[in-house]
Coordinates of C-alpha atoms and ligand atoms in Angstrom, one line a residue:
X15 CA -10.5 -26.5 12.7
X16 CA -8.1 -23.6 12.2
X17 CA -4.8 -24.1 10.6
X18 CA -2.5 -25.3 13.3
X19 CA 0.0 -22.8 14.4
X20 CA 3.6 -23.4 13.5
X21 CA 5.0 -23.6 17.0
X22 CA 2.4 -26.2 18.1
X23 CA 2.6 -28.7 15.3
X24 CA 3.2 -28.8 11.7
X25 CA 1.1 -31.2 9.7
X26 CA 2.9 -33.8 7.6
X27 CA 2.0 -33.3 4.0
X28 CA 0.5 -36.7 3.5
X29 CA -3.2 -36.1 3.4
X30 CA -4.9 -39.3 4.4
X31 CA -8.6 -39.4 4.2
X32 CA -10.1 -41.4 7.1
X33 CA -12.1 -44.3 5.8
X34 CA -11.2 -43.5 2.2
X35 CA -12.2 -46.5 0.2
X36 CA -11.8 -45.1 -3.4
X37 CA -15.5 -45.7 -4.0
X38 CA -17.2 -43.0 -6.1
X39 CA -19.6 -40.8 -4.2
X40 CA -22.7 -39.3 -5.8
X41 CA -21.3 -35.8 -5.3
X42 CA -18.1 -36.6 -7.2
X43 CA -17.5 -34.1 -9.9
X44 CA -16.4 -30.6 -10.8
X45 CA -18.4 -27.6 -9.5
X46 CA -18.2 -23.9 -10.0
X47 CA -18.7 -21.4 -7.2
X48 CA -18.6 -17.6 -6.8
X49 CA -17.5 -15.5 -3.9
X50 CA -17.0 -11.8 -3.4
X51 CA -13.3 -10.9 -3.3
X52 CA -11.6 -7.6 -2.7
X53 CA -11.9 -6.7 -6.4
X54 CA -15.3 -8.2 -7.1
X55 CA -16.5 -11.6 -8.2
X56 CA -14.1 -14.4 -7.6
X57 CA -15.0 -17.6 -9.5
X58 CA -13.6 -21.0 -8.8
X59 CA -13.8 -24.6 -10.1
X60 CA -13.7 -27.2 -7.3
X61 CA -13.0 -30.9 -8.0
X62 CA -14.6 -33.3 -5.5
X63 CA -13.8 -36.9 -5.1
X64 CA -15.2 -39.1 -2.4
X65 CA -16.1 -36.2 -0.1
X66 CA -12.6 -34.8 -0.6
X67 CA -11.6 -31.5 -2.3
X68 CA -8.9 -32.6 -4.7
X69 CA -8.4 -29.5 -6.8
X70 CA -9.4 -25.8 -6.9
X71 CA -8.9 -23.7 -10.0
X72 CA -9.5 -19.9 -10.0
X73 CA -11.5 -19.2 -13.2
X74 CA -12.0 -15.5 -12.7
X75 CA -10.7 -12.8 -10.3
X76 CA -10.0 -9.1 -10.2
X77 CA -7.9 -9.1 -7.1
X78 CA -4.9 -6.8 -6.7
X79 CA -1.9 -8.5 -8.1
X80 CA 0.0 -10.2 -5.3
X81 CA -3.2 -10.7 -3.4
X82 CA -4.4 -13.1 -6.1
X83 CA -1.0 -14.8 -5.9
X84 CA -1.3 -15.2 -2.1
X85 CA -4.5 -17.3 -2.7
X86 CA -2.4 -20.2 -3.8
X87 CA -1.3 -20.6 -0.1
X88 CA -5.0 -20.7 0.9
X89 CA -5.9 -23.2 -1.8
X90 CA -3.1 -25.5 -0.6
X91 CA -4.5 -25.3 2.9
X92 CA -8.1 -26.1 1.8
X93 CA -6.9 -29.1 -0.1
X94 CA -4.4 -30.2 2.6
X95 CA -6.9 -30.0 5.4
X96 CA -10.0 -30.9 3.2
X97 CA -11.8 -28.1 4.9
X98 CA -13.0 -24.5 4.4
X99 CA -12.4 -23.7 8.0
X100 CA -8.8 -22.6 7.5
X101 CA -7.0 -19.4 8.3
X102 CA -7.2 -16.6 5.8
X103 CA -3.9 -15.3 4.4
X104 CA -2.7 -12.5 6.6
X105 CA -2.7 -9.2 4.7
X106 CA -5.3 -10.4 2.2
X107 CA -8.3 -11.1 4.3
X108 CA -10.9 -9.8 1.8
X109 CA -9.5 -11.9 -1.1
X110 CA -9.2 -14.9 1.2
X111 CA -12.8 -14.6 2.3
X112 CA -13.9 -14.3 -1.3
X113 CA -12.1 -17.6 -2.2
X114 CA -13.6 -19.4 0.8
X115 CA -17.1 -18.2 -0.1
X116 CA -16.6 -19.4 -3.6
X117 CA -15.4 -22.8 -2.5
X118 CA -18.4 -23.1 -0.1
X119 CA -20.7 -22.1 -3.0
X120 CA -19.3 -24.9 -5.1
X121 CA -19.7 -27.4 -2.3
X122 CA -23.3 -26.2 -1.9
X123 CA -23.9 -27.0 -5.6
X124 CA -22.5 -30.4 -5.0
X125 CA -24.9 -30.9 -2.2
X126 CA -22.2 -31.0 0.4
X127 CA -22.2 -29.3 3.8
X128 CA -18.6 -28.3 4.5
X129 CA -18.8 -30.1 7.9
X130 CA -19.5 -33.4 6.0
X131 CA -16.2 -33.3 4.2
X132 CA -14.0 -36.2 5.1
X133 CA -11.8 -35.5 8.1
X134 CA -8.1 -35.5 7.3
X135 CA -5.9 -37.4 9.6
X136 CA -3.0 -35.2 10.7
X137 CA 0.2 -36.4 12.0
X138 CA 2.1 -34.1 14.3
X139 CA 5.8 -33.4 14.0
X140 CA 8.0 -32.4 16.8
X141 CA 7.9 -28.7 16.0
X142 CA 11.6 -28.5 15.6
X143 CA 12.7 -26.1 12.9
X144 CA 15.5 -26.9 10.5
X145 CA 18.6 -24.7 11.1
X146 CA 19.8 -23.2 7.9
X147 CA 22.9 -21.1 7.3
X148 CA 23.4 -19.2 4.0
X149 CA 25.9 -16.6 2.8
X150 CA 25.3 -13.7 0.5
X151 CA 26.9 -10.4 -0.3
X152 CA 23.9 -8.3 0.4
X153 CA 20.7 -9.2 2.4
X154 CA 17.6 -7.0 2.0
X155 CA 14.9 -7.1 4.6
X156 CA 11.5 -6.4 3.0
X157 CA 10.2 -6.8 -0.6
X158 CA 8.4 -3.5 -1.0
X159 CA 9.4 -0.8 -3.4
X160 CA 12.5 0.3 -1.6
X161 CA 13.7 -3.3 -0.9
X162 CA 13.2 -4.4 -4.5
X163 CA 14.9 -1.3 -5.9
X164 CA 17.9 -2.0 -3.5
X165 CA 18.1 -5.6 -4.4
X166 CA 17.9 -5.0 -8.2
X167 CA 20.5 -2.2 -8.0
X168 CA 22.9 -4.3 -5.8
X169 CA 22.5 -7.3 -8.1
X170 CA 23.1 -5.2 -11.2
X171 CA 26.2 -3.9 -9.5
X172 CA 27.5 -7.5 -9.2
X173 CA 26.5 -8.5 -5.7
X174 CA 24.9 -11.8 -4.7
X175 CA 21.6 -10.8 -3.2
X176 CA 18.8 -12.3 -1.1
X177 CA 15.6 -10.6 -0.1
X178 CA 13.5 -11.8 2.9
X179 CA 9.9 -10.8 3.1
X180 CA 7.7 -11.7 6.1
X181 CA 4.4 -11.7 4.3
X182 CA 3.1 -14.3 1.8
X183 CA 3.2 -11.7 -0.9
X184 CA 5.8 -9.1 -2.0
X185 CA 4.9 -5.5 -2.3
X186 CA 4.1 -4.0 1.1
X187 CA 2.5 -0.6 1.1
X188 CA 4.0 0.1 -2.3
X189 CA 1.8 -2.5 -3.9
X190 CA -1.4 -0.9 -2.6
X191 CA -0.3 2.6 -3.1
X192 CA -1.3 4.9 -6.0
X193 CA 2.5 5.1 -6.6
X194 CA 2.4 8.7 -7.9
X195 CA 5.9 9.8 -8.1
X196 CA 7.2 13.4 -7.8
X197 CA 9.9 14.0 -10.5
X198 CA 10.9 17.7 -11.0
X199 CA 11.7 18.6 -14.6
X200 CA 10.0 15.6 -16.1
X201 CA 9.1 15.1 -19.7
X202 CA 5.4 15.7 -19.2
X203 CA 6.1 19.0 -17.5
X204 CA 8.2 20.0 -20.4
X205 CA 5.4 19.2 -22.8
X206 CA 2.9 21.1 -20.8
X207 CA 5.2 24.1 -20.3
X208 CA 5.5 23.7 -16.5
X209 CA 8.7 25.1 -15.2
X210 CA 10.3 23.1 -12.4
X211 CA 13.6 22.0 -11.0
X212 CA 15.0 19.9 -8.0
X213 CA 15.6 23.0 -5.9
X214 CA 11.9 23.9 -6.1
X215 CA 11.0 20.4 -4.9
X216 CA 13.5 20.7 -2.0
X217 CA 11.9 24.0 -0.9
X218 CA 8.3 22.6 -1.3
X219 CA 9.3 19.5 0.7
X220 CA 10.9 21.5 3.5
X221 CA 8.0 23.8 3.6
X222 CA 5.6 20.8 3.7
X223 CA 7.6 19.2 6.5
X224 CA 7.7 22.4 8.5
X225 CA 11.5 22.7 8.0
X226 CA 12.5 20.0 10.4
X227 CA 13.5 17.7 7.5
X228 CA 17.1 16.8 6.8
X229 CA 17.9 19.1 3.9
X230 CA 20.8 16.9 2.6
X231 CA 18.5 13.9 2.4
X232 CA 15.8 15.9 0.7
X233 CA 18.3 17.2 -1.8
X234 CA 19.4 13.6 -2.7
X235 CA 15.8 12.7 -3.3
X236 CA 14.9 15.8 -5.4
X237 CA 18.1 15.6 -7.5
X238 CA 17.8 11.9 -8.3
X239 CA 14.0 11.6 -8.6
X240 CA 13.8 12.2 -12.3
X241 CA 16.8 10.0 -13.2
X242 CA 15.3 7.2 -11.1
X243 CA 11.8 7.6 -12.7
X244 CA 13.6 7.2 -16.0
X245 CA 15.5 4.2 -14.6
X246 CA 12.1 2.7 -13.6
X247 CA 10.8 3.3 -17.1
X248 CA 13.8 2.3 -19.2
X249 CA 15.4 -0.4 -17.1
X250 CA 12.5 -1.9 -15.1
X251 CA 9.8 -1.4 -17.7
X252 CA 7.4 0.7 -15.7
X253 CA 4.9 2.5 -17.8
X254 CA 4.0 6.1 -16.8
X255 CA 0.8 7.6 -17.9
X256 CA 0.9 10.6 -20.1
X257 CA -0.4 13.1 -17.5
X258 CA 0.5 14.5 -14.1
X259 CA -1.2 14.7 -10.7
X260 CA -1.1 17.8 -8.5
X261 CA -0.6 16.9 -4.8
X262 CA -1.0 19.2 -1.8
X263 CA 2.1 21.2 -0.9
X264 CA 3.8 21.0 -4.3
X265 CA 4.0 24.4 -5.9
X266 CA 3.7 22.9 -9.4
X267 CA 2.2 19.8 -11.0
X268 CA 5.1 17.4 -11.0
X269 CA 3.8 13.9 -10.0
X270 CA 4.1 11.0 -12.5
X271 CA 1.3 8.4 -12.5
X272 CA 2.1 4.8 -13.1
X273 CA -0.1 2.7 -15.5
X274 CA -3.5 2.2 -13.8
X275 CA -2.6 4.8 -11.1
X276 CA -1.5 1.9 -8.9
X277 CA 1.6 0.5 -7.2
X278 CA 0.9 -2.8 -8.9
X279 CA 2.7 -1.4 -12.0
X280 CA 5.9 -0.7 -10.0
X281 CA 5.9 -3.9 -7.9
X282 CA 5.0 -6.2 -10.8
X283 CA 7.7 -4.8 -13.0
X284 CA 10.3 -4.9 -10.1
X285 CA 9.4 -8.5 -9.4
X286 CA 9.7 -9.4 -13.1
X287 CA 13.2 -7.8 -13.1
X288 CA 14.2 -9.5 -9.9
X289 CA 13.2 -12.8 -11.4
X290 CA 15.1 -12.1 -14.6
X291 CA 18.2 -11.3 -12.5
X292 CA 17.6 -14.5 -10.5
X293 CA 17.3 -12.7 -7.1
X294 CA 15.8 -15.1 -4.6
X295 CA 12.9 -13.7 -2.5
X296 CA 12.1 -15.8 0.5
X297 CA 8.5 -15.1 1.3
X298 CA 6.9 -15.7 4.8
X299 CA 10.4 -15.3 6.2
X300 CA 10.6 -12.7 8.9
X301 CA 13.9 -11.0 9.8
X302 CA 14.1 -11.1 13.6
X303 CA 17.5 -9.6 14.5
X304 CA 20.7 -8.2 13.2
X305 CA 23.9 -10.1 13.8
X306 CA 26.7 -7.8 15.1
X307 CA 30.3 -8.9 15.1
X308 CA 33.1 -6.5 16.3
X309 CA 30.8 -3.5 15.9
X310 CA 29.8 -4.4 12.4
X311 CA 26.5 -5.8 11.1
X312 CA 27.3 -9.1 9.4
X313 CA 23.9 -10.6 8.8
X314 CA 20.5 -11.4 10.1
X315 CA 18.6 -14.1 11.9
X316 CA 15.3 -14.9 10.3
X317 CA 12.4 -17.3 10.8
X318 CA 10.0 -19.1 8.4
X319 CA 7.3 -21.6 9.2
X320 CA 9.8 -24.5 9.4
X321 CA 13.2 -23.0 9.1
X322 CA 15.5 -20.9 11.4
X323 CA 17.9 -19.0 9.3
X324 CA 21.3 -17.6 10.0
X325 CA 22.0 -15.4 7.0
X326 CA 25.4 -13.9 6.5
X327 CA 25.9 -10.7 4.5
X328 CA 29.5 -10.2 3.5
X329 CA 28.9 -6.7 2.3
X330 CA 25.9 -5.4 4.0
X331 CA 22.3 -5.7 5.3
X332 CA 19.7 -3.3 3.9
X333 CA 16.7 -2.7 6.1
X334 CA 13.7 -1.8 3.8
X335 CA 10.9 -3.1 6.1
X336 CA 8.6 0.0 5.7
X337 CA 6.8 2.1 8.4
X338 CA 4.8 1.3 11.5
X339 CA 1.3 2.6 10.6
X340 CA -0.2 -0.8 11.6
X341 CA 1.6 -1.1 14.9
X342 CA -0.8 0.6 17.4
X343 CA 1.5 0.2 20.4
X344 CA 4.4 1.8 18.5
X345 CA 2.2 4.6 17.3
X346 CA 0.9 5.3 20.8
X347 CA 4.4 5.1 22.3
X348 CA 5.6 8.0 20.1
X349 CA 2.3 9.9 19.6
X350 CA -0.5 9.0 22.1
X351 CA -3.1 10.8 19.9
X352 CA -2.7 8.2 17.2
X353 CA -4.4 5.4 19.1
X354 CA -6.6 2.5 18.1
X355 CA -9.6 4.7 17.4
X356 CA -7.9 5.8 14.2
X357 CA -8.0 3.3 11.4
X358 CA -5.0 2.8 9.0
X359 CA -4.5 2.7 5.2
X360 CA -1.4 0.5 5.6
X361 CA -0.9 -3.2 5.1
X362 CA -0.7 -5.4 8.2
X363 CA 3.1 -5.8 7.6
X364 CA 3.8 -2.2 8.5
X365 CA 4.8 -2.9 12.1
X366 CA 8.1 -1.1 12.3
X367 CA 10.2 -4.3 12.7
X368 CA 13.3 -2.6 11.1
X369 CA 13.1 0.2 13.6
X370 CA 13.0 -2.3 16.5
X371 CA 15.9 -4.3 15.1
X372 CA 17.9 -1.1 14.5
X373 CA 17.4 0.2 18.0
X374 CA 18.9 -3.0 19.4
X375 CA 22.2 -2.2 17.6
X376 CA 22.0 1.4 18.9
X377 CA 20.7 3.0 15.7
X378 CA 19.5 6.6 16.1
X379 CA 15.8 7.3 15.5
X380 CA 14.4 10.6 14.1
X381 CA 10.9 12.2 14.0
X382 CA 9.1 9.2 15.4
X383 CA 6.2 11.3 16.7
X384 CA 5.3 12.5 13.2
X385 CA 2.6 10.3 11.9
X386 CA 0.5 11.3 8.9
X387 CA -3.2 10.7 8.4
X388 CA -4.7 10.7 5.0
X389 CA -7.9 12.7 4.7
X390 CA -10.0 10.6 2.3
X391 CA -10.4 7.0 3.6
X392 CA -13.1 4.4 4.1
X393 CA -14.8 5.3 7.4
X394 CA -15.5 1.6 7.9
X395 CA -12.0 0.1 7.2
X396 CA -9.5 2.9 6.9
X397 CA -8.6 1.9 3.3
X398 CA -7.4 4.8 1.3
X399 CA -10.0 5.6 -1.4
X400 CA -8.8 6.1 -4.9
X401 CA -12.0 7.9 -5.7
X402 CA -9.9 10.7 -4.3
X403 CA -7.9 10.8 -7.5
X404 CA -10.7 13.1 -8.7
X405 CA -9.7 15.6 -5.9
X406 CA -6.0 15.4 -7.0
X407 CA -7.1 16.2 -10.6
X408 CA -8.8 19.3 -9.1
X409 CA -12.4 18.3 -9.7
X410 CA -13.7 18.1 -6.2
X411 CA -15.7 20.2 -3.8
X412 CA -15.6 19.0 -0.2
X413 CA -18.3 19.9 2.3
X414 CA -19.4 18.9 5.8
X415 CA -22.8 17.5 6.9
X416 CA -24.1 21.1 7.0
X417 CA -23.2 21.4 3.3
X418 CA -20.4 23.9 3.8
X419 CA -16.9 23.9 2.5
X420 CA -14.4 24.1 5.3
X421 CA -10.9 23.5 3.9
X422 CA -8.9 23.9 0.7
X423 CA -9.5 20.7 -1.2
X424 CA -5.9 20.6 -2.3
X425 CA -4.5 21.4 1.1
X426 CA -1.8 19.5 3.1
X427 CA -2.9 16.1 4.3
X428 CA -2.4 16.9 8.0
X429 CA -4.3 20.2 7.6
X430 CA -7.2 18.5 5.8
X431 CA -7.3 15.5 8.1
X432 CA -7.4 17.7 11.2
X433 CA -10.1 19.9 9.6
X434 CA -12.3 16.8 8.8
X435 CA -11.9 15.5 12.4
X436 CA -13.4 18.8 13.6
X437 CA -16.6 18.4 11.5
X438 CA -19.8 16.7 12.5
X439 CA -19.2 12.9 12.7
X440 CA -15.5 13.5 11.9
X441 CA -16.4 12.8 8.2
X442 CA -16.5 14.8 5.0
X443 CA -18.3 14.6 1.7
X444 CA -16.5 14.8 -1.6
X445 CA -18.6 16.0 -4.5
X446 CA -17.9 15.6 -8.2
X447 CA -20.0 15.8 -11.4
X448 CA -20.0 13.6 -14.4
X449 CA -17.2 15.6 -16.0
X450 CA -14.9 15.0 -13.0
X451 CA -15.8 11.4 -12.9
X452 CA -14.8 10.8 -16.5
X453 CA -11.7 13.0 -16.5
X454 CA -10.4 11.3 -13.4
X455 CA -10.7 7.8 -15.1
X456 CA -12.4 6.4 -12.0
X457 CA -14.2 3.7 -13.9
X458 CA -11.1 2.8 -15.8
X459 CA -8.7 2.6 -12.9
X460 CA -10.8 1.8 -9.8
X461 CA -14.0 0.0 -10.8
X462 CA -13.9 -2.6 -8.0
X463 CA -13.6 0.2 -5.4
X464 CA -16.5 2.0 -6.9
X465 CA -18.7 -1.1 -6.7
X466 CA -17.7 -1.6 -3.1
X467 CA -18.5 2.0 -2.2
X468 CA -21.9 1.9 -3.8
X469 CA -22.7 -1.4 -2.1
X470 CA -21.8 -0.1 1.3
X471 CA -23.6 3.3 0.9
X472 CA -20.4 5.3 1.0
X473 CA -20.8 6.6 -2.5
X474 CA -24.1 7.9 -4.0
X475 CA -25.0 8.9 -7.5
X476 CA -28.0 10.9 -8.6
X477 CA -29.1 13.0 -11.6
X478 CA -29.2 16.2 -9.6
X479 CA -27.0 17.6 -6.9
X480 CA -30.0 18.0 -4.7
X481 CA -30.9 14.3 -4.9
X482 CA -27.3 13.2 -4.2
X483 CA -27.1 15.5 -1.2
X484 CA -30.4 14.2 0.1
X485 CA -29.2 10.6 0.0
X486 CA -26.6 11.5 2.7
X487 CA -29.1 13.7 4.5
X488 CA -26.9 16.8 4.0
X489 CA -28.2 20.3 4.2
X490 CA -29.3 20.4 0.6
X491 CA -29.6 24.2 0.2
X492 CA -26.2 24.8 1.6
X493 CA -24.6 22.1 -0.6
X494 CA -26.2 23.8 -3.7
X495 CA -25.1 27.2 -2.5
X496 CA -21.5 26.0 -1.9
X497 CA -21.3 24.4 -5.3
X498 CA -22.8 27.5 -7.0
X499 CA -20.3 29.8 -5.3
X500 CA -17.4 27.4 -6.2
X501 CA -18.5 27.5 -9.9
X502 CA -18.2 31.3 -9.9
X503 CA -14.6 30.9 -8.5
X504 CA -13.9 28.5 -11.4
X505 CA -15.1 31.3 -13.8
X506 CA -13.0 33.9 -12.0
X507 CA -9.9 31.6 -11.8
X508 CA -9.6 32.4 -8.1
X509 CA -11.1 30.9 -4.9
X510 CA -11.3 33.8 -2.3
X511 CA -12.7 31.5 0.4
X512 CA -10.1 28.7 0.6
X513 CA -7.6 29.6 -2.1
X514 CA -7.9 26.3 -3.9
X515 CA -4.9 26.2 -6.2
X516 CA -6.4 24.3 -9.2
X517 CA -9.9 25.1 -10.5
X518 CA -10.1 23.1 -13.8
X519 CA -13.9 22.8 -14.1
X520 CA -17.3 23.7 -12.7
X521 CA -19.5 21.1 -11.1
X522 CA -22.5 21.4 -13.3
X523 CA -23.1 18.2 -15.4
X524 CA -25.2 15.4 -13.9
X525 CA -25.1 12.8 -12.7
X526 CA -23.5 14.0 -9.5
X527 CA -21.5 11.8 -7.1
X528 CA -20.9 12.2 -3.4
X529 CA -18.4 10.2 -1.4
X530 CA -18.4 9.9 2.4
X531 CA -14.9 9.7 3.8
X532 CA -12.8 10.0 7.0
X533 CA -9.0 10.3 7.7
X534 CA -6.9 7.3 8.6
X535 CA -3.2 6.8 9.5
X536 CA -1.2 6.8 6.3
X537 CA 2.5 7.3 6.7
X538 CA 5.0 7.3 9.5
X539 CA 7.6 10.0 8.8
X540 CA 10.0 8.9 11.5
X541 CA 12.5 6.0 11.6
X542 CA 16.1 5.0 11.4
X543 CA 18.5 7.9 10.9
X544 CA 20.5 7.6 7.7
X545 CA 23.1 9.7 5.9
X546 CA 23.2 10.5 2.2
X547 CA 24.8 7.1 1.4
X548 CA 21.8 5.4 3.1
X549 CA 24.1 4.2 5.9
X550 CA 22.4 3.9 9.3
X551 CA 23.8 6.2 11.9
X552 CA 24.0 5.4 15.6
X553 CA 23.1 7.6 18.6
X554 CA 26.6 9.0 18.8
X555 CA 26.4 10.1 15.1
X556 CA 28.7 7.3 13.8
X557 CA 27.9 5.1 10.8
X558 CA 27.0 1.5 11.8
X559 CA 29.2 -0.5 9.5
X560 CA 27.5 -3.0 7.3
X561 CA 24.0 -1.5 7.9
X562 CA 22.0 0.4 5.3
X563 CA 18.3 1.5 5.3
X564 CA 15.9 2.8 2.7
X565 CA 12.2 3.7 2.4
X566 CA 9.6 4.4 5.0
X567 CA 11.7 2.7 7.7
X568 CA 14.0 5.7 7.7
X569 CA 13.3 9.1 9.2
X570 CA 14.2 12.7 8.5
X571 CA 13.3 13.1 4.9
X572 CA 9.7 14.2 5.2
X573 CA 9.9 16.2 8.4
X574 CA 6.6 16.7 10.1
X575 CA 4.4 15.9 7.1
X576 CA 5.1 14.0 3.9
X577 CA 3.9 15.6 0.6
X578 CA 1.9 13.2 -1.6
X579 CA 4.1 11.4 -4.2
X580 CA 7.3 12.2 -2.4
X581 CA 7.5 8.7 -0.8
X582 CA 7.8 6.9 -4.1
X583 CA 10.6 9.2 -5.2
X584 CA 12.3 8.6 -1.7
X585 CA 12.0 4.8 -1.7
X586 CA 13.4 4.4 -5.2
X587 CA 16.2 6.9 -4.9
X588 CA 17.3 5.7 -1.5
X589 CA 16.6 2.1 -2.4
X590 CA 19.0 2.3 -5.3
X591 CA 21.5 4.3 -3.2
X592 CA 21.5 1.6 -0.5
X593 CA 21.8 -1.2 -3.0
X594 CA 24.7 0.5 -4.8
X595 CA 26.6 1.3 -1.6
X596 CA 26.0 -2.0 0.0
X597 CA 27.3 -3.7 -3.1
X598 CA 30.4 -1.5 -2.7
X599 CA 30.2 0.2 -6.0
Ligands
FAD738 P1 6.7 -1.2 1.9 O1 6.3 -1.0 0.5 O2 5.7 -1.1 3.0 O3 7.6 -2.5 2.0 C1 8.1 -3.0 3.3 C2 8.1 -4.5 3.2 O4 8.9 -5.0 4.3 C3 6.7 -5.1 3.3 O5 6.4 -6.0 2.3 C4 6.7 -5.8 4.7 O6 5.9 -6.9 4.8 C5 8.2 -6.2 4.8 N1 8.6 -6.4 6.2 C6 8.3 -5.7 7.3 N2 9.0 -6.2 8.4 C7 9.7 -7.3 7.9 C8 10.5 -8.3 8.6 N3 10.7 -8.3 9.9 N4 11.1 -9.2 7.8 C9 10.9 -9.3 6.5 N5 10.1 -8.4 5.8 C10 9.5 -7.4 6.5 N6 3.4 7.4 -1.6 C11 3.6 8.1 -2.8 O7 4.7 8.7 -2.9 N7 2.7 8.2 -3.7 C12 1.4 7.6 -3.6 O8 0.6 7.7 -4.5 C13 1.2 6.9 -2.4 N8 0.0 6.3 -2.2 C14 -0.2 5.5 -1.1 C15 -1.4 4.8 -0.9 C16 -1.5 3.9 0.2 C17 -2.8 3.2 0.3 C18 -0.5 3.8 1.1 C19 -0.7 2.9 2.3 C20 0.7 4.5 1.0 C21 0.8 5.3 -0.1 N9 2.0 6.1 -0.3 C22 2.2 6.8 -1.4 C23 3.1 5.8 0.6 C24 4.1 4.8 0.0 O9 3.4 3.9 -0.7 C25 5.0 4.1 1.0 O10 5.6 5.1 1.9 C26 6.1 3.3 0.4 O11 5.5 2.5 -0.6 C27 6.9 2.5 1.4 O12 7.8 1.7 0.6 P2 8.8 0.8 1.4 O13 9.4 -0.1 0.4 O14 9.6 1.6 2.3 O15 7.8 -0.1 2.4

């Protein structure tokens, strides 16, 4: 029995156990069970009474924040339907499966086969949704990094704000990102004596985007990136680590790292601030269309499971619904090469809804064909692999199946991705030694991912380089020769083969680690055209009154190719800009 879809029937909440007589069953009691979640073991305690699941408590979990929170939806369903055959929560399949496995394990310990659980009698309703009309100053579509920045800013500027989010959890791609943030002239650069300024970031960004970027928009990002990183730190409570990352295409090391090298830090702190400011966030509420009156956007129509909303925005609507990396039809429409054979690093919510809604009110679109792939992803699922932090700290040598280097390890993402696609099996092998492993804090920040990689034979560890290379059946002699040559380049401070821009350490200390990886769709550079006030512009070049946009849903900022860590600066800077301007400050 799958959870019944909303348009068919909605089950009345009264769970009535057929034949329930209140008599104690021999399996009554509290049982523990363990499943494998996204982040490792997920342990639950399940209360069973008269062949009914009456309570589930999570005892232990290491799921990504937000994904763990989404499990409450699943727990409610298991109890409501008295069944483990319920739908997983969209966008958190691995965590959901872990929970279901843990509950089944507990049932097993109770000696109960899930199919013997008592049937729940369900009463159908008429499927009619409640019509709800509400009025706010500002309505934000999407509770990712841009949407939350916009909502917080608008509220701080005195507006009455609502956020609608279609997924059961807030955060979008921002939540699962590394959230490294380019901030020229930052305090760590000052400490390390690295000279930088916004103009240099503008030039790097234009160069990285092959000069089709909108220079004015890039300038807004670069000039406000540092101030907004400080805003995140001082107003929102984000903790930045005390070191920097060096992303491809940046001419200097300028990227801040949030605590734990994860977007969790940004989203958790933004959500805490939104709660403090009493900003309502309607989860599982999907914006469907913009309401236009007399050439002006005055609100949105949105749908939840049981409500149809007409939401009026007296001051403005801000679209912050993210990119379209998970929408294969839209990808292929604009770039036929990026088809369903290429996996994606994005959350399932990245389907370009804001672009579709904008188009219907004649918004202009820019750069839709420019879709970025990330070079180092899970060849099985497309998930971006944070093992790659080691590369961004400069510690990696990348080879192909034949054991040869073929690209600069700190090159542009598009260049690296295309180079990998050309290699045997369209995969690459990232090698680090113990020094790189420790220096990159892989155990500290990404332990569940490492466990997953080892279990799935995507990461190997061995005392010697030869042994590690053998495990992947690479050409061992060539691997050793490539690494030996690389080590001489580290000594010389120069890589004559591929001109790798950072050579911090040799690969010489065992154990050695090798990761197998492949590129996947990562970022969609195109989207709604905006001006420097984050106002959406129509196909005739006029501002669409009442409509603002920020974040990955917009186009023009990153040109043909986004530089790593530029998106976070973009979404916070333009999120705040949209919030401020929509609030009318
Ligand atoms: P999102 O964070 O994706 O939020 C959009 C939200 O809108 C989502 O929650 C979505 O569910 C919701 N939504 C969509 N449609 C609707 C609708 N119709 N109604 C209601 N809600 C809707 N960039 C960097 O700069 N540094 C990094 O280190 C970095 N690492 C990354 C790692 C990964 C794995 C990924 C996938 C991306 C990474 N990026 C990074 C890119 C960056 O994370 C994104 O570009 C950025 O987070 C997008 O923010 P956003 O707020 O625009 O969209």
